[in-house]
Short mmCIF file of C-alpha atoms and ligand atoms in Angstrom, two decimals:
data_model
loop_
_atom_site.label_atom_id
_atom_site.label_comp_id
_atom_site.label_asym_id
_atom_site.label_seq_id
_atom_site.Cartn_x
_atom_site.Cartn_y
_atom_site.Cartn_z
CA MET A 104 40.49 17.53 -94.33
CA ARG A 105 42.13 16.96 -97.55
CA GLY A 106 45.58 19.24 -96.10
CA GLU A 107 45.34 16.94 -93.01
CA LEU A 108 46.41 13.49 -94.12
CA GLU A 109 50.12 13.82 -93.61
CA LEU A 110 49.45 14.69 -89.99
CA LEU A 111 47.09 12.23 -89.52
CA SER A 112 48.85 9.62 -90.51
CA SER A 113 51.96 10.62 -88.59
CA PHE A 114 50.05 10.58 -85.48
CA ALA A 115 48.95 7.63 -86.40
CA SER A 116 52.88 6.39 -86.40
CA GLU A 117 53.18 7.91 -83.49
CA VAL A 118 50.45 6.32 -81.48
CA ARG A 119 51.99 2.95 -82.98
CA SER A 120 55.25 3.31 -81.96
CA ALA A 121 54.71 4.31 -78.69
CA GLY A 122 53.26 1.17 -78.45
CA PHE A 123 49.48 2.06 -77.83
CA ASN A 124 47.35 -1.41 -78.86
CA ARG A 125 43.95 0.04 -77.81
CA VAL A 126 42.08 3.68 -78.86
CA VAL A 127 39.24 4.32 -76.44
CA LEU A 128 36.77 6.82 -77.40
CA LEU A 129 35.23 8.37 -74.77
CA GLY A 130 32.06 10.58 -76.49
CA MET A 131 28.49 11.14 -76.91
CA GLY A 132 26.39 11.75 -80.23
CA GLY A 133 28.20 13.08 -83.17
CA SER A 134 31.47 12.86 -81.05
CA CYS A 135 31.57 9.35 -81.03
CA LEU A 136 28.58 7.42 -83.70
CA GLY A 137 30.11 8.19 -86.81
CA PRO A 138 33.77 6.66 -85.44
CA GLU A 139 31.41 3.47 -84.10
CA VAL A 140 29.89 2.93 -87.71
CA LEU A 141 33.26 2.91 -89.42
CA ARG A 142 34.68 0.60 -86.52
CA ARG A 143 31.91 -1.96 -87.38
CA THR A 144 31.79 -1.11 -90.75
CA CYS A 145 35.62 -1.65 -91.97
CA GLY A 146 37.03 -2.68 -88.74
CA ASN A 147 41.23 -2.39 -88.00
CA ALA A 148 43.72 -2.51 -90.51
CA SER A 149 46.13 -5.49 -89.14
CA GLY A 150 48.69 -4.43 -86.79
CA TYR A 151 46.42 -0.96 -85.62
CA PRO A 152 45.08 -0.80 -82.29
CA GLU A 153 41.22 -1.68 -81.83
CA LEU A 154 38.86 1.15 -80.96
CA SER A 155 36.25 0.63 -78.40
CA VAL A 156 33.58 3.64 -78.59
CA LEU A 157 32.40 4.37 -75.16
CA ASP A 158 29.06 6.48 -74.71
CA SER A 159 27.74 5.31 -71.60
CA THR A 160 26.89 6.03 -68.34
CA LEU A 161 26.17 2.76 -67.31
CA PRO A 162 28.80 1.14 -64.95
CA ALA A 163 27.66 -1.99 -66.52
CA TRP A 164 29.36 -1.06 -70.12
CA ILE A 165 32.09 0.94 -68.72
CA GLU A 166 33.01 -2.17 -66.72
CA ALA A 167 33.13 -3.87 -70.00
CA VAL A 168 35.25 -1.64 -71.32
CA ASP A 169 37.98 -1.16 -68.34
CA GLU A 170 38.07 -5.04 -68.16
CA VAL A 171 40.01 -5.72 -71.91
CA ILE A 172 42.23 -2.81 -71.77
CA ASP A 173 45.46 -2.45 -70.08
CA PRO A 174 45.81 1.42 -69.50
CA ALA A 175 49.12 1.76 -69.70
CA LYS A 176 48.89 0.58 -73.08
CA THR A 177 45.74 2.65 -74.04
CA LEU A 178 45.10 6.03 -75.65
CA PHE A 179 41.84 7.72 -74.72
CA LEU A 180 40.31 10.24 -77.02
CA VAL A 181 38.46 12.76 -75.11
CA SER A 182 36.18 13.67 -78.38
CA SER A 183 33.38 16.77 -77.17
CA LYS A 184 32.62 19.87 -79.39
CA SER A 185 31.39 21.57 -76.41
CA GLY A 186 33.76 20.29 -74.07
CA SER A 187 31.13 20.22 -71.10
CA THR A 188 29.17 17.09 -72.42
CA ILE A 189 28.79 15.33 -68.63
CA GLU A 190 29.31 11.79 -69.95
CA SER A 191 32.26 12.85 -71.60
CA ASN A 192 33.42 14.57 -69.03
CA THR A 193 32.39 12.26 -65.90
CA LEU A 194 34.24 9.58 -68.39
CA TYR A 195 37.38 11.70 -68.80
CA SER A 196 37.48 11.63 -65.11
CA TYR A 197 37.49 7.57 -64.06
CA PHE A 198 39.95 7.02 -66.83
CA TRP A 199 42.10 9.69 -66.14
CA GLU A 200 42.22 8.40 -62.56
CA ARG A 201 43.01 4.88 -63.70
CA VAL A 202 45.68 5.68 -66.16
CA SER A 203 47.26 7.89 -62.96
CA LYS A 204 47.62 5.13 -60.48
CA VAL A 205 49.68 2.90 -63.59
CA VAL A 206 52.08 5.19 -65.23
CA GLY A 207 51.87 8.48 -62.44
CA GLU A 208 49.84 11.74 -62.89
CA GLU A 209 52.84 13.25 -64.17
CA ALA A 210 52.64 11.11 -67.45
CA ALA A 211 48.98 10.13 -67.62
CA GLY A 212 48.54 12.92 -70.22
CA GLY A 213 50.66 10.91 -72.94
CA ASN A 214 47.52 8.70 -73.04
CA PHE A 215 45.13 11.30 -73.38
CA VAL A 216 44.15 13.09 -76.69
CA ALA A 217 41.40 15.84 -76.84
CA ILE A 218 38.91 15.93 -79.75
CA THR A 219 37.55 19.37 -79.47
CA ASP A 220 36.89 23.24 -80.87
CA THR A 221 38.52 25.74 -80.66
CA GLY A 222 38.54 27.53 -77.23
CA THR A 223 36.62 24.85 -75.44
CA GLY A 224 37.38 23.94 -71.59
CA LEU A 225 38.64 20.70 -73.16
CA GLU A 226 40.94 22.57 -75.29
CA SER A 227 42.54 23.99 -71.95
CA LEU A 228 42.10 21.19 -70.26
CA ALA A 229 44.54 19.21 -72.75
CA GLY A 230 47.01 22.02 -72.48
CA ASN A 231 47.12 22.04 -68.01
CA LYS A 232 47.07 18.26 -68.07
CA GLY A 233 49.44 17.51 -70.81
CA PHE A 234 47.10 15.49 -72.90
CA ARG A 235 49.39 13.98 -75.85
CA ARG A 236 47.27 15.98 -78.46
CA ALA A 237 44.45 18.23 -78.78
CA PHE A 238 42.64 18.55 -82.81
CA LEU A 239 40.58 21.54 -82.48
CA ASN A 240 37.67 21.89 -85.13
CA SER A 241 35.67 24.64 -86.18
CA PRO A 242 32.82 25.56 -84.37
CA GLU A 243 30.86 26.16 -87.84
CA VAL A 244 30.22 22.34 -88.16
CA GLY A 245 27.57 20.90 -86.16
CA GLY A 246 28.14 17.98 -83.70
CA ARG A 247 26.38 15.60 -85.77
CA TYR A 248 27.57 16.55 -89.24
CA SER A 249 31.06 16.06 -88.18
CA VAL A 250 32.35 13.09 -89.37
CA LEU A 251 34.38 13.87 -92.04
CA SER A 252 36.10 16.05 -89.64
CA TYR A 253 39.01 15.78 -86.64
CA PHE A 254 35.79 13.76 -85.05
CA GLY A 255 35.57 10.59 -87.57
CA MET A 256 39.06 11.41 -89.24
CA VAL A 257 41.20 10.91 -86.27
CA PRO A 258 39.90 7.96 -84.91
CA ALA A 259 39.76 6.48 -88.63
CA ALA A 260 43.46 7.21 -88.92
CA LEU A 261 44.56 5.41 -85.62
CA ILE A 262 42.45 2.26 -86.81
CA GLY A 263 44.72 2.37 -89.96
CA LEU A 264 42.30 3.30 -92.60
CA ASP A 265 43.02 4.77 -95.43
CA LEU A 266 41.69 8.54 -95.12
CA SER A 267 42.71 9.18 -98.58
CA VAL A 268 40.40 6.77 -99.76
CA LEU A 269 37.75 7.34 -97.08
CA LEU A 270 38.02 11.21 -98.14
CA GLY A 271 37.68 10.59 -101.94
CA ARG A 272 34.30 8.68 -101.54
CA ALA A 273 33.07 11.84 -99.87
CA GLU A 274 34.18 14.04 -102.24
CA ALA A 275 32.69 12.11 -105.25
CA MET A 276 29.37 12.52 -103.33
CA GLN A 277 30.33 16.28 -102.34
CA ASN A 278 30.47 16.55 -106.65
CA ALA A 279 27.25 14.57 -107.18
CA CYS A 280 25.49 17.33 -104.66
CA THR A 281 26.22 20.47 -106.58
CA VAL A 282 24.12 19.70 -109.91
CA VAL A 283 21.55 21.71 -110.03
CA ASN A 284 18.63 19.92 -111.19
CA ALA A 285 17.90 18.67 -107.81
CA ALA A 286 15.70 15.34 -109.17
CA GLU A 287 19.67 14.67 -110.53
CA ASN A 288 21.50 15.60 -107.40
CA ALA A 289 22.16 12.67 -105.42
CA GLY A 290 21.72 14.05 -102.10
CA ALA A 291 19.00 16.71 -102.98
CA ARG A 292 16.82 14.11 -104.37
CA LEU A 293 17.17 11.52 -101.52
CA GLY A 294 15.74 15.23 -99.23
CA ALA A 295 12.86 15.88 -101.17
CA VAL A 296 11.78 12.55 -101.37
CA MET A 297 11.96 11.84 -97.76
CA ALA A 298 10.13 15.08 -97.15
CA THR A 299 7.75 14.73 -99.44
CA MET A 300 6.55 11.04 -97.90
CA ALA A 301 6.85 12.57 -94.59
CA LEU A 302 4.35 15.61 -95.66
CA GLU A 303 2.38 12.43 -97.38
CA GLY A 304 2.25 10.62 -94.30
CA ARG A 305 4.85 8.10 -95.12
CA ASP A 306 7.23 9.54 -91.81
CA LYS A 307 8.62 6.25 -90.84
CA LEU A 308 11.92 6.33 -93.15
CA THR A 309 12.06 2.25 -92.71
CA LEU A 310 15.99 2.00 -93.32
CA ILE A 311 17.17 -2.00 -94.01
CA THR A 312 21.13 -2.39 -94.89
CA SER A 313 23.53 -5.32 -96.32
CA PRO A 314 24.62 -7.06 -93.18
CA ALA A 315 27.78 -5.46 -92.85
CA LEU A 316 26.14 -2.35 -93.14
CA ALA A 317 24.08 -2.64 -90.17
CA GLY A 318 25.68 0.08 -87.88
CA PHE A 319 24.93 3.10 -90.44
CA GLY A 320 21.47 2.77 -88.73
CA LEU A 321 23.07 4.61 -85.22
CA TRP A 322 24.77 7.38 -87.29
CA VAL A 323 21.76 8.06 -89.37
CA GLU A 324 19.20 7.62 -86.70
CA GLN A 325 20.81 10.84 -85.05
CA MET A 326 21.12 12.78 -88.02
CA LEU A 327 17.58 12.68 -89.21
CA ALA A 328 16.09 12.42 -85.46
CA GLU A 329 18.17 15.27 -84.07
CA SER A 330 18.13 17.52 -87.08
CA LEU A 331 14.67 17.15 -88.26
CA GLY A 332 12.30 16.22 -85.13
CA LYS A 333 11.46 19.21 -83.82
CA SER A 334 8.03 22.02 -84.36
CA GLY A 335 5.79 19.08 -83.89
CA LYS A 336 7.64 17.85 -87.12
CA GLY A 337 9.94 15.08 -88.36
CA ILE A 338 10.89 11.86 -89.49
CA ILE A 339 11.38 8.41 -87.50
CA PRO A 340 14.15 6.69 -88.64
CA VAL A 341 13.11 2.97 -87.79
CA ALA A 342 16.47 1.32 -88.01
CA GLY A 343 17.87 -2.13 -86.99
CA GLU A 344 14.30 -3.60 -87.06
CA PRO A 345 13.80 -6.92 -86.87
CA ALA A 346 12.57 -8.38 -90.17
CA LEU A 347 8.62 -9.00 -90.48
CA SER A 348 6.25 -10.62 -92.77
CA ARG A 349 5.19 -8.12 -95.20
CA GLU A 350 1.12 -7.77 -93.82
CA HIS A 351 3.58 -6.10 -90.87
CA TYR A 352 4.51 -3.05 -92.24
CA SER A 353 2.32 0.22 -91.93
CA GLU A 354 1.52 2.03 -94.93
CA ASP A 355 3.18 5.29 -92.88
CA ARG A 356 6.79 3.68 -94.12
CA LEU A 357 8.80 5.02 -96.91
CA ILE A 358 11.60 2.16 -97.50
CA VAL A 359 15.27 2.81 -97.77
CA TYR A 360 17.34 -0.49 -98.84
CA LEU A 361 21.37 0.98 -98.31
CA ARG A 362 23.08 -2.16 -100.39
CA LEU A 363 26.75 -3.00 -100.40
CA ASN A 364 27.76 -4.79 -103.42
CA ASP A 365 29.02 -8.25 -102.79
CA ASP A 366 27.49 -8.61 -99.25
CA ASP A 367 25.14 -11.43 -98.67
CA ASN A 368 22.25 -10.14 -99.68
CA ALA A 369 19.51 -12.46 -100.18
CA ARG A 370 17.35 -11.77 -97.35
CA THR A 371 17.51 -7.99 -97.72
CA ASP A 372 16.63 -8.27 -101.45
CA ALA A 373 13.91 -10.51 -100.81
CA LEU A 374 12.71 -8.53 -98.50
CA VAL A 375 12.79 -5.19 -100.04
CA ALA A 376 11.73 -6.90 -103.27
CA GLU A 377 8.24 -7.72 -101.88
CA LEU A 378 7.85 -4.77 -99.44
CA ALA A 379 8.33 -2.56 -102.70
CA PHE A 380 4.80 -3.83 -103.65
CA ASP A 381 3.47 -1.67 -101.01
CA HIS A 382 5.35 1.28 -99.95
CA PRO A 383 7.34 3.54 -101.68
CA THR A 384 11.56 2.39 -101.68
CA VAL A 385 14.59 3.79 -102.18
CA GLN A 386 17.26 1.60 -103.09
CA LEU A 387 21.31 3.07 -102.79
CA GLU A 388 24.21 0.99 -103.83
CA LEU A 389 27.65 1.44 -102.16
CA THR A 390 30.46 -0.36 -103.92
CA ASP A 391 32.47 -1.38 -101.39
CA ARG A 392 32.48 -0.31 -97.40
CA PHE A 393 34.80 2.98 -97.82
CA ASP A 394 31.65 4.01 -100.08
CA LEU A 395 30.30 4.40 -96.35
CA CYS A 396 31.67 8.19 -96.44
CA ALA A 397 29.81 9.07 -99.32
CA GLU A 398 26.88 7.90 -97.44
CA PHE A 399 27.79 10.16 -94.76
CA TYR A 400 28.01 13.00 -97.10
CA ARG A 401 24.81 12.23 -99.00
CA TRP A 402 22.59 12.25 -95.98
CA GLU A 403 23.84 15.19 -94.43
CA PHE A 404 22.95 17.07 -97.46
CA ALA A 405 19.81 15.54 -97.67
CA THR A 406 18.92 16.11 -94.36
CA ALA A 407 19.42 20.09 -94.88
CA VAL A 408 17.25 19.83 -97.86
CA ALA A 409 14.23 17.70 -95.96
CA GLY A 410 14.81 20.28 -93.62
CA HIS A 411 14.14 23.12 -95.92
CA ILE A 412 11.12 21.61 -97.45
CA LEU A 413 9.57 20.48 -94.03
CA GLY A 414 9.67 23.81 -92.61
CA VAL A 415 12.64 23.10 -89.51
CA HIS A 416 15.93 23.93 -88.37
CA PRO A 417 18.13 21.69 -89.39
CA PHE A 418 21.31 22.25 -87.53
CA ASP A 419 19.82 22.83 -84.27
CA GLN A 420 18.61 20.74 -81.30
CA PRO A 421 16.26 22.98 -78.84
CA ASN A 422 14.44 20.00 -77.43
CA VAL A 423 17.50 18.21 -76.54
CA GLN A 424 18.63 20.80 -73.23
CA GLY A 425 14.87 20.04 -71.11
CA ALA A 426 16.20 16.57 -70.34
CA LYS A 427 19.98 18.06 -69.30
CA ASP A 428 18.31 20.60 -66.82
CA LYS A 429 15.69 17.86 -65.48
CA THR A 430 18.68 15.41 -64.98
CA ASP A 431 20.84 18.27 -63.30
CA LEU A 432 17.18 19.28 -61.17
CA VAL A 433 17.29 15.07 -60.20
CA LEU A 434 20.91 15.19 -59.56
CA GLY A 435 20.93 18.63 -57.45
CA GLN A 436 17.89 16.53 -55.41
CA PHE A 437 19.94 13.46 -54.67
CA GLU A 438 22.97 15.60 -53.38
CA ALA A 439 20.28 17.37 -50.83
CA THR A 440 18.95 14.08 -49.87
CA GLY A 441 20.68 11.33 -50.58
CA ALA A 442 18.11 9.63 -53.04
CA LEU A 443 17.08 10.24 -55.99
CA PRO A 444 13.08 11.51 -56.58
CA GLN A 445 10.46 8.98 -57.38
CA VAL A 446 9.05 8.86 -60.95
CA GLY A 447 5.42 9.95 -61.29
CA ALA A 448 2.98 7.14 -61.53
CA ALA A 449 4.18 6.16 -65.38
CA ASP A 450 2.10 3.86 -66.91
CA SER A 451 2.26 -0.09 -67.00
CA ALA A 452 3.73 -1.83 -70.27
CA GLY A 453 0.36 -3.16 -70.98
CA GLN A 454 -1.51 -0.41 -70.39
CA LEU A 455 0.80 1.60 -72.55
CA VAL A 456 0.63 -0.70 -75.50
CA SER A 457 -2.99 -0.35 -74.76
CA LEU A 458 -2.48 3.37 -76.32
CA VAL A 459 -1.04 2.51 -79.11
CA THR A 460 -3.26 4.06 -82.81
CA PRO A 461 -2.38 3.83 -85.92
CA GLY A 462 0.52 6.22 -87.69
CA ASP A 463 2.22 5.92 -83.70
CA TYR A 464 6.05 4.20 -83.26
CA ILE A 465 6.86 2.48 -79.86
CA ALA A 466 9.93 3.59 -79.14
CA ILE A 467 12.24 1.34 -76.55
CA LEU A 468 14.62 3.51 -74.44
CA ALA A 469 17.09 0.81 -73.03
CA TYR A 470 18.69 2.14 -70.16
CA LEU A 471 20.67 -1.54 -69.79
CA PRO A 472 23.89 -3.02 -70.40
CA ASN A 473 24.34 -3.95 -74.27
CA THR A 474 25.28 -7.59 -73.97
CA PRO A 475 24.51 -9.96 -76.55
CA GLU A 476 21.37 -11.39 -74.81
CA VAL A 477 19.94 -7.90 -73.97
CA THR A 478 20.42 -7.34 -77.53
CA LEU A 479 18.75 -10.35 -78.60
CA ALA A 480 15.79 -10.45 -76.10
CA LEU A 481 15.06 -6.47 -77.95
CA GLU A 482 15.25 -7.68 -81.24
CA SER A 483 12.34 -10.35 -80.35
CA PHE A 484 10.34 -8.06 -78.49
CA ARG A 485 10.06 -4.86 -81.23
CA LYS A 486 9.17 -8.12 -83.85
CA LYS A 487 6.28 -9.13 -81.15
CA LEU A 488 5.42 -5.49 -80.19
CA THR A 489 5.21 -4.67 -84.16
CA GLU A 490 2.68 -7.90 -84.80
CA LYS A 491 1.00 -7.24 -81.77
CA CYS A 492 -0.09 -3.32 -82.29
CA GLY A 493 0.64 -3.02 -86.08
CA VAL A 494 3.64 -0.19 -85.39
CA PRO A 495 7.37 0.25 -86.07
CA THR A 496 9.17 0.09 -82.98
CA THR A 497 12.21 1.90 -82.41
CA ALA A 498 15.09 1.45 -79.61
CA GLY A 499 18.14 3.15 -78.11
CA PHE A 500 20.51 2.52 -75.09
CA GLY A 501 20.46 5.58 -72.51
CA PRO A 502 22.20 7.40 -72.49
CA ARG A 503 23.30 7.19 -76.07
CA TYR A 504 19.90 7.97 -77.19
CA LEU A 505 19.49 11.08 -75.67
CA HIS A 506 21.79 12.62 -77.65
CA SER A 507 20.59 11.41 -81.05
CA THR A 508 16.32 9.98 -80.88
CA GLY A 509 15.90 12.60 -77.72
CA GLN A 510 15.31 15.04 -79.50
CA LEU A 511 12.71 13.42 -81.61
CA HIS A 512 11.07 12.44 -78.72
CA LYS A 513 10.56 15.36 -77.26
CA GLY A 514 10.00 17.94 -80.02
CA GLY A 515 8.65 15.75 -83.07
CA PRO A 516 5.38 14.76 -83.48
CA GLY A 517 3.30 13.42 -80.48
CA SER A 518 3.08 9.76 -82.52
CA GLY A 519 5.32 8.37 -79.82
CA VAL A 520 5.32 6.17 -77.07
CA TYR A 521 7.66 5.52 -74.88
CA LEU A 522 8.64 2.53 -72.94
CA GLN A 523 11.57 3.04 -70.40
CA LEU A 524 13.78 -0.07 -68.98
CA THR A 525 15.98 0.31 -66.20
CA GLY A 526 17.74 -2.08 -64.01
CA ASP A 527 20.23 -2.57 -61.10
CA HIS A 528 23.78 -1.93 -61.32
CA PRO A 529 25.31 -4.61 -59.36
CA ALA A 530 28.61 -3.29 -59.50
CA ASP A 531 28.19 0.70 -59.42
CA LEU A 532 31.42 2.92 -60.07
CA ALA A 533 32.62 6.15 -58.37
CA ILE A 534 32.77 9.30 -60.41
CA PRO A 535 36.60 11.24 -59.56
CA GLY A 536 35.33 14.65 -57.94
CA ARG A 537 32.08 13.73 -58.21
CA SER A 538 29.31 13.19 -55.29
CA TYR A 539 27.80 10.73 -57.27
CA THR A 540 28.00 7.66 -58.78
CA PHE A 541 27.97 6.56 -62.36
CA GLY A 542 25.11 4.81 -61.63
CA THR A 543 23.27 7.49 -59.76
CA LEU A 544 24.48 9.33 -62.43
CA ALA A 545 22.20 6.92 -65.32
CA ASP A 546 19.33 6.56 -63.11
CA ALA A 547 18.96 10.31 -62.97
CA GLN A 548 19.78 10.41 -66.49
CA SER A 549 17.04 7.96 -66.94
CA THR A 550 14.44 9.72 -64.31
CA GLY A 551 15.40 13.74 -66.02
CA ASP A 552 13.88 11.62 -69.18
CA LEU A 553 11.13 10.40 -68.60
CA GLN A 554 9.95 14.01 -66.30
CA ALA A 555 11.20 15.49 -69.49
CA LEU A 556 8.56 13.41 -71.57
CA GLN A 557 5.78 13.11 -68.87
CA ALA A 558 5.85 16.96 -69.47
CA LEU A 559 5.25 17.33 -72.57
CA GLY A 560 2.17 14.96 -72.08
CA ARG A 561 4.10 12.33 -73.90
CA ARG A 562 2.46 8.48 -73.61
CA THR A 563 5.57 6.69 -71.55
CA ALA A 564 5.76 4.16 -69.20
CA ARG A 565 9.07 2.73 -67.25
CA VAL A 566 9.77 -1.05 -66.25
CA HIS A 567 12.54 -2.02 -64.02
CA LEU A 568 13.98 -5.22 -64.89
CA GLY A 569 16.44 -5.81 -61.35
CA ASP A 570 19.53 -7.49 -62.24
CA GLN A 571 18.53 -10.36 -65.22
CA PRO A 572 17.63 -7.53 -67.70
CA ALA A 573 17.17 -9.94 -70.64
CA SER A 574 14.92 -12.19 -68.97
CA GLY A 575 13.20 -9.34 -68.00
CA ILE A 576 12.25 -8.50 -71.54
CA GLN A 577 11.11 -11.86 -72.08
CA ARG A 578 8.73 -11.41 -69.31
CA LEU A 579 7.49 -8.60 -70.58
CA GLU A 580 7.40 -10.10 -74.40
CA SER A 581 5.38 -12.95 -73.26
CA LEU A 582 3.03 -10.86 -71.40
CA LEU A 583 1.89 -9.26 -75.08
O1 F6P B 193 30.01 17.04 -78.94
P1 F6P B 193 29.50 17.68 -77.68
O2 F6P B 193 29.46 18.92 -77.44
O3 F6P B 193 30.01 16.44 -76.48
O4 F6P B 193 28.32 16.68 -77.83
C1 F6P B 193 27.72 15.49 -78.08
C2 F6P B 193 26.31 15.42 -78.74
O5 F6P B 193 25.50 16.43 -77.50
C3 F6P B 193 24.07 16.48 -78.54
O6 F6P B 193 24.93 18.15 -78.46
C4 F6P B 193 22.64 16.95 -77.59
O7 F6P B 193 22.65 16.23 -78.04
C5 F6P B 193 24.90 16.35 -79.38
O8 F6P B 193 23.98 17.74 -80.69
C6 F6P B 193 26.19 16.19 -79.95
O9 F6P B 193 26.70 15.49 -80.96
#
């Protein structure tokens, strides 16, 4: 990427002078989580467009973006390594139509940029439709390892982040990961610790961060879960967990504290100091927010090392396809009959909780709007679940988690207990060129994943929360 700095900075200037005030990234998993963490952690420089990352098929998520943009002044990054991911493709179709209606079909390409691998259908589409630019990556870099390539660096340049500084930090970490003595190698050391601890039964890697780094968990979840959660093995990333009192942290935890110098660390320092009495604890120091890129590199390296120690291939994701296949079947059924299939009897939330045993984790799979109310309700629910059941919880929004922890759920150890939460779609949205809506697609994805989990004999329950998801979660919590 060093050699591309000039190109990226002149592209960022071109976008600013063209009058774009927003950049919307359409992508999933490794094609969007790095940029989302950079956005949340570093924000955009003044005078640069704001970045929104859209990685959902839920109509409520799409509407929340659609409502705040002026399509004529928005640049869309269609970001997909394979160029064939259903979420990115349908979101592209939707926003292509929106922009075309405003600026005309002929001119719409000026509002679109492709970030993809060489030779994909997305590269051809970009050429055929006259996209402003296509940034082509090497297929040798896997999706979740791509944040330091065009996938992360194009959006970072567009929001005015100093790429030279970001890459400098990554390069410094790259050097620190060339040290031959593993104990002194920044990445190998972390990888060896997390894998060894997992083999000793501490497979719940509990990430605690300074407040400004809270977003990092989103990226690291995919890194660990998709890279290591296979062949019945894995490390369970526990991120964004509400703080609990000491006695509620089970013995299967490794604590990793990502600490940003000069942040408001009083609460996290105190929590980690307490937990360090009972659990092995790793503390990683960041001098400022740009060190995020050093951490990206460190964790990529560490994950590859951990894969070697655990005896799994860190660069594939063999079980993701299973849920995609089931979703295709469900959509096929919808197209043939006009209705989605009924899901076979899953347990109720109460029954599910009664099945939890020590060493498990509870994963909340939320196909819900990501409003502050829902987020708060989920946080409180997670706290209560751990207090009641004594095990860690994870929480992911669907379909985002399908491209992150979804691999671990299906391919990892059988210690997961899965609670799927779904809701109504009060205002559904059509997908141009398809016979189903976004609401139907999201429902097919939740059904497909539930079926995939059930087919593997995983413990599951689904609860439909209607049109008031936040109060639905509160109701569930009150039943515990
Ligand atoms: O960049 P793509 O090809 O759209 O894929 C998105 C994500 O889907 C997966 O291939 C599978 O979930 C991830 O590994 C990847 O990051």
